[in-house]
PDB file of C-alpha atoms in Angstrom:
ATOM      1  CA  UNK A   1      47.594  38.287  51.846  1.00 86.00           C
ATOM      2  CA  UNK A   2      47.369  34.051  54.136  1.00 93.00           C
ATOM      3  CA  UNK A   3      49.560  30.925  53.089  1.00 95.00           C
ATOM      4  CA  UNK A   4      49.658  27.716  54.433  1.00 96.00           C
ATOM      5  CA  UNK A   5      52.579  25.995  53.899  1.00 94.00           C
ATOM      6  CA  UNK A   6      53.621  22.239  54.579  1.00 95.00           C
ATOM      7  CA  UNK A   7      56.570  20.373  54.399  1.00 94.00           C
ATOM      8  CA  UNK A   8      57.967  16.625  55.823  1.00 95.00           C
ATOM      9  CA  UNK A   9      55.358  14.386  53.465  1.00 94.00           C
ATOM     10  CA  UNK A  10      56.883  11.334  51.871  1.00 97.00           C
ATOM     11  CA  UNK A  11      57.516   7.029  51.247  1.00 97.00           C
ATOM     12  CA  UNK A  12      57.619   5.022  54.192  1.00 98.00           C
ATOM     13  CA  UNK A  13      57.155   1.974  55.703  1.00 98.00           C
ATOM     14  CA  UNK A  14      54.800   0.685  57.845  1.00 98.00           C
ATOM     15  CA  UNK A  15      55.588   0.995  61.176  1.00 98.00           C
ATOM     16  CA  UNK A  16      57.922   3.411  60.300  1.00 98.00           C
ATOM     17  CA  UNK A  17      57.248   7.262  61.563  1.00 98.00           C
ATOM     18  CA  UNK A  18      57.236  10.927  59.659  1.00 98.00           C
ATOM     19  CA  UNK A  19      56.922  14.421  61.213  1.00 98.00           C
ATOM     20  CA  UNK A  20      54.369  17.089  59.585  1.00 98.00           C
ATOM     21  CA  UNK A  21      55.274  20.333  59.511  1.00 98.00           C
ATOM     22  CA  UNK A  22      53.241  23.789  58.576  1.00 97.00           C
ATOM     23  CA  UNK A  23      53.984  27.341  58.553  1.00 96.00           C
ATOM     24  CA  UNK A  24      51.158  29.850  58.863  1.00 95.00           C
ATOM     25  CA  UNK A  25      52.260  33.461  57.051  1.00 94.00           C
ATOM     26  CA  UNK A  26      51.082  36.715  56.121  1.00 93.00           C
ATOM     27  CA  UNK A  27      48.650  39.299  58.648  1.00 90.00           C
ATOM     28  CA  UNK A  28      46.005  38.352  60.025  1.00 90.00           C
ATOM     29  CA  UNK A  29      43.981  39.470  63.918  1.00 90.00           C
ATOM     30  CA  UNK A  30      43.904  36.257  65.033  1.00 90.00           C
ATOM     31  CA  UNK A  31      44.439  32.638  63.759  1.00 92.00           C
ATOM     32  CA  UNK A  32      42.164  30.673  65.218  1.00 92.00           C
ATOM     33  CA  UNK A  33      42.633  26.653  65.121  1.00 94.00           C
ATOM     34  CA  UNK A  34      44.508  24.652  63.114  1.00 96.00           C
ATOM     35  CA  UNK A  35      45.053  20.863  62.254  1.00 97.00           C
ATOM     36  CA  UNK A  36      45.179  18.184  59.754  1.00 98.00           C
ATOM     37  CA  UNK A  37      43.904  16.763  57.257  1.00 98.00           C
ATOM     38  CA  UNK A  38      44.000  14.164  55.120  1.00 98.00           C
ATOM     39  CA  UNK A  39      42.802  13.322  52.070  1.00 98.00           C
ATOM     40  CA  UNK A  40      42.573   9.788  50.324  1.00 96.00           C
ATOM     41  CA  UNK A  41      42.256   8.520  46.563  1.00 91.00           C
ATOM     42  CA  UNK A  42      38.373   7.105  45.350  1.00 93.00           C
ATOM     43  CA  UNK A  43      37.781   8.803  49.221  1.00 95.00           C
ATOM     44  CA  UNK A  44      36.306  12.224  50.768  1.00 96.00           C
ATOM     45  CA  UNK A  45      38.663  14.430  53.540  1.00 96.00           C
ATOM     46  CA  UNK A  46      38.878  13.204  56.480  1.00 96.00           C
ATOM     47  CA  UNK A  47      39.659  15.624  59.945  1.00 97.00           C
ATOM     48  CA  UNK A  48      42.722  14.075  61.409  1.00 98.00           C
ATOM     49  CA  UNK A  49      43.770  16.117  64.424  1.00 98.00           C
ATOM     50  CA  UNK A  50      42.719  19.995  65.687  1.00 97.00           C
ATOM     51  CA  UNK A  51      44.997  22.156  68.064  1.00 96.00           C
ATOM     52  CA  UNK A  52      43.420  25.079  70.308  1.00 91.00           C
ATOM     53  CA  UNK A  53      45.045  26.633  72.234  1.00 81.00           C
ATOM     54  CA  UNK A  54      44.504  25.123  75.528  1.00 83.00           C
ATOM     55  CA  UNK A  55      43.372  21.371  73.624  1.00 93.00           C
ATOM     56  CA  UNK A  56      43.382  19.060  70.750  1.00 96.00           C
ATOM     57  CA  UNK A  57      41.166  16.527  69.178  1.00 97.00           C
ATOM     58  CA  UNK A  58      41.916  13.620  66.932  1.00 98.00           C
ATOM     59  CA  UNK A  59      40.735  10.772  64.833  1.00 98.00           C
ATOM     60  CA  UNK A  60      38.960   7.583  65.830  1.00 97.00           C
ATOM     61  CA  UNK A  61      41.887   6.453  63.110  1.00 97.00           C
ATOM     62  CA  UNK A  62      44.484   8.100  64.633  1.00 98.00           C
ATOM     63  CA  UNK A  63      44.608   8.265  67.871  1.00 98.00           C
ATOM     64  CA  UNK A  64      47.513   6.337  70.164  1.00 97.00           C
ATOM     65  CA  UNK A  65      49.008   6.283  66.800  1.00 98.00           C
ATOM     66  CA  UNK A  66      49.555  10.707  65.695  1.00 98.00           C
ATOM     67  CA  UNK A  67      50.028  13.572  67.799  1.00 98.00           C
ATOM     68  CA  UNK A  68      49.918  17.547  66.624  1.00 98.00           C
ATOM     69  CA  UNK A  69      51.501  19.827  68.762  1.00 96.00           C
ATOM     70  CA  UNK A  70      52.268  24.094  67.918  1.00 94.00           C
ATOM     71  CA  UNK A  71      55.727  25.857  68.059  1.00 88.00           C
ATOM     72  CA  UNK A  72      55.840  28.323  70.949  1.00 78.00           C
ATOM     73  CA  UNK A  73      54.871  31.759  68.505  1.00 81.00           C
ATOM     74  CA  UNK A  74      51.388  29.538  67.693  1.00 80.00           C
ATOM     75  CA  UNK A  75      52.289  29.329  64.261  1.00 90.00           C
ATOM     76  CA  UNK A  76      53.520  25.974  62.519  1.00 95.00           C
ATOM     77  CA  UNK A  77      51.454  23.209  63.855  1.00 96.00           C
ATOM     78  CA  UNK A  78      53.335  20.103  63.418  1.00 97.00           C
ATOM     79  CA  UNK A  79      51.888  16.526  63.102  1.00 98.00           C
ATOM     80  CA  UNK A  80      53.999  13.594  64.869  1.00 98.00           C
ATOM     81  CA  UNK A  81      52.945  10.706  62.840  1.00 98.00           C
ATOM     82  CA  UNK A  82      54.175   6.890  64.317  1.00 98.00           C
ATOM     83  CA  UNK A  83      53.578   2.735  63.272  1.00 98.00           C
ATOM     84  CA  UNK A  84      51.877   4.441  60.159  1.00 98.00           C
ATOM     85  CA  UNK A  85      49.817   2.186  58.167  1.00 98.00           C
ATOM     86  CA  UNK A  86      48.884   1.500  54.712  1.00 97.00           C
ATOM     87  CA  UNK A  87      45.681   2.827  55.157  1.00 97.00           C
ATOM     88  CA  UNK A  88      47.403   6.128  56.183  1.00 98.00           C
ATOM     89  CA  UNK A  89      48.259   6.910  52.358  1.00 98.00           C
ATOM     90  CA  UNK A  90      46.978  10.258  51.852  1.00 98.00           C
ATOM     91  CA  UNK A  91      47.126  14.086  50.131  1.00 98.00           C
ATOM     92  CA  UNK A  92      47.181  15.696  53.915  1.00 98.00           C
ATOM     93  CA  UNK A  93      46.452  19.067  54.224  1.00 98.00           C
ATOM     94  CA  UNK A  94      46.658  21.847  56.933  1.00 97.00           C
ATOM     95  CA  UNK A  95      44.526  23.978  57.900  1.00 97.00           C
ATOM     96  CA  UNK A  96      43.162  27.247  60.262  1.00 96.00           C
ATOM     97  CA  UNK A  97      40.698  29.026  61.231  1.00 96.00           C
ATOM     98  CA  UNK A  98      41.837  32.825  60.793  1.00 95.00           C
ATOM     99  CA  UNK A  99      40.242  35.707  60.966  1.00 94.00           C
ATOM    100  CA  UNK A 100      41.467  39.001  59.486  1.00 91.00           C
ATOM    101  CA  UNK A 101      40.148  41.636  61.492  1.00 90.00           C
ATOM    102  CA  UNK A 102      38.057  42.438  64.635  1.00 91.00           C
ATOM    103  CA  UNK A 103      34.737  42.826  63.050  1.00 91.00           C
ATOM    104  CA  UNK A 104      35.513  40.150  60.640  1.00 90.00           C
ATOM    105  CA  UNK A 105      34.735  36.337  60.636  1.00 95.00           C
ATOM    106  CA  UNK A 106      37.113  33.359  61.501  1.00 95.00           C
ATOM    107  CA  UNK A 107      38.190  31.667  57.424  1.00 96.00           C
ATOM    108  CA  UNK A 108      39.106  28.711  57.439  1.00 95.00           C
ATOM    109  CA  UNK A 109      42.243  28.739  54.967  1.00 96.00           C
ATOM    110  CA  UNK A 110      43.865  25.578  54.353  1.00 96.00           C
ATOM    111  CA  UNK A 111      48.068  24.654  52.317  1.00 96.00           C
ATOM    112  CA  UNK A 112      48.413  22.873  48.391  1.00 96.00           C
ATOM    113  CA  UNK A 113      48.659  19.650  50.948  1.00 96.00           C
ATOM    114  CA  UNK A 114      51.726  17.101  51.164  1.00 97.00           C
ATOM    115  CA  UNK A 115      51.936  13.253  49.596  1.00 97.00           C
ATOM    116  CA  UNK A 116      51.951  10.333  52.029  1.00 98.00           C
ATOM    117  CA  UNK A 117      52.378   6.923  51.581  1.00 98.00           C
ATOM    118  CA  UNK A 118      53.744   4.365  53.596  1.00 98.00           C
ATOM    119  CA  UNK A 119      54.122   0.868  51.810  1.00 97.00           C
ATOM    120  CA  UNK A 120      56.292  -2.265  51.997  1.00 95.00           C
TER     121      UNK A 120
END
C-alpha cells in the first residue's frame, strides 16, 4: 500500500519562507513524476510544481519564488517557498505517479494535505 505523508506546513507572515516535505512509503515497481498541488478556500485545485528525473515545471504564480527538489533516494520531494504572499494560502497536497507492476500503468496518488497560511 502506497502512502504519501506531508509535513512542514504552518503560518507565516508575508515575505516569509516555509519548506514542505513529502515522503512516499510502501511498495511499487516505478516512481515517476512527483509534485505539489494546492487548493485555496473556494477555489479549484492548482498544479504548483512538478519534478521528473531531469526537469521541473512551475505554475506562473510561483515561478521565481518556489523551488521543488527530490532527495537522492527519489522518494522524498520538497517544496521550498520564499517570498510568500497571502494568496499562497491554501492546503498543499503532495502527489506522485506510481506504477505498481511492470505491466501496469502509472497512477496518481496524493497525500492528505498540509495547511499553509500567509497572513500578517
